[in-house]
Amino acid sequence: MTFSALTILVLGLIAVVFMAVGLWAYSTANRLDRLHVRSDKSWQALDAALARRSVVVRAVALGSMASEPERSQRLTILADNAERADREDREIVENALSGALSSIDIETLRPQLVAELADAEARVLIARRFHNDAVRDTLAIRSRPLVRILHLGGTAPLPTYFEITERAKPSAATGLTLDSNRTSSRVVLLDETGKVLLMQGHDPMVPEVSFWFTIGGGVLAGETLRAAAVREIAEETGKVADPDELRGPMWRRVAVFPFNGELIRSEELFFALQVPHFEPSQSGFTEVERHAITGHRWCDAEEIGKLNEAGETVYPYDLADLLDEARAVIAKGVQPEVRSIR
């Protein structure tokens, strides 16, 4: 029995297709496995943060026993319920505990208890943010039709978001400082190949969770956005930039996040700047940056995607899709209109 050249070609193409699909399926299954591990670990971290909050709440209840015995007893019961609750009931009981904490007058508490409660609340906020980021990334892949058809997620249950009430006035409820007027100047610093310089860091209070972000930081009193951007470039990379070469601001992002025991509401304005590729220096780091920034990397869109998939979130969220826009802003050489991003 003989085969024609066309038949051999067709069979070869089919084999190549099957091999490509197999490699994709294997790669996706491995990626999902890592994402499931990330989701599990992020839930464990959140569970530990919530448990620690319950312990602190009991201490707060004990501290207010003499002045408010009824409220003290209610706080103790809610903290006990939160620790014993199953996963499916956890949101309900934790939100009940959050509501009770909102009514506490921190002026009646000892300063040490106020600090411990603020720390516990900050850790819950951070852990919840990273858990929900992990869930989002896992569900994004699990929801793809081909992934569902091929059962690449295996028998692992779908992870679920954890929603917990956040205080409208966190500073009054927990002692966390909320700076509602903080403005940050950030820079999408690109080299000649189009790669962006990202810094790797973590909250000094949560060193086990790392993430990536663009160059930049808070604007000082009396400082312009452009001057702040140039200063931050010099501090975080050692590069002296010409403020006239900056393009922007082009994007605006508002974020609320806890950092180093402080709850921050930051309005971030993004500039774009292209420079020749260079190796950043840490010599200009501030004291906080020396503790919070642990590395750097020049990344293209694909590499940013891989960081997100590996569980190391990149901020802003859609930076991989925004790089082309930043490059276009630089190429046009004109100041763009500011638009909002995530």
mmCIF file of C-alpha atoms in Angstrom, residues 71 74-75 78 95-104:
data_model
loop_
_atom_site.group_PDB
_atom_site.id
_atom_site.type_symbol
_atom_site.label_atom_id
_atom_site.label_comp_id
_atom_site.label_asym_id
_atom_site.label_seq_id
_atom_site.Cartn_x
_atom_site.Cartn_y
_atom_site.Cartn_z
ATOM 1 C CA ARG A 71 -21.112 45.948 72.971
ATOM 2 C CA ARG A 74 -21.483 41.295 71.077
ATOM 3 C CA LEU A 75 -18.003 41.834 69.630
ATOM 4 C CA LEU A 78 -19.134 37.970 66.442
ATOM 5 C CA ASN A 95 -19.296 41.536 57.274
ATOM 6 C CA ALA A 96 -21.333 41.446 60.484
ATOM 7 C CA LEU A 97 -18.086 41.830 62.419
ATOM 8 C CA SER A 98 -17.010 44.731 60.168
ATOM 9 C CA GLY A 99 -20.319 46.462 60.837
ATOM 10 C CA ALA A 100 -19.858 46.112 64.578
ATOM 11 C CA LEU A 101 -16.312 47.483 64.369
ATOM 12 C CA SER A 102 -17.609 50.565 62.560
ATOM 13 C CA SER A 103 -19.494 51.631 65.671
ATOM 14 C CA ILE A 104 -16.479 51.502 67.989
#
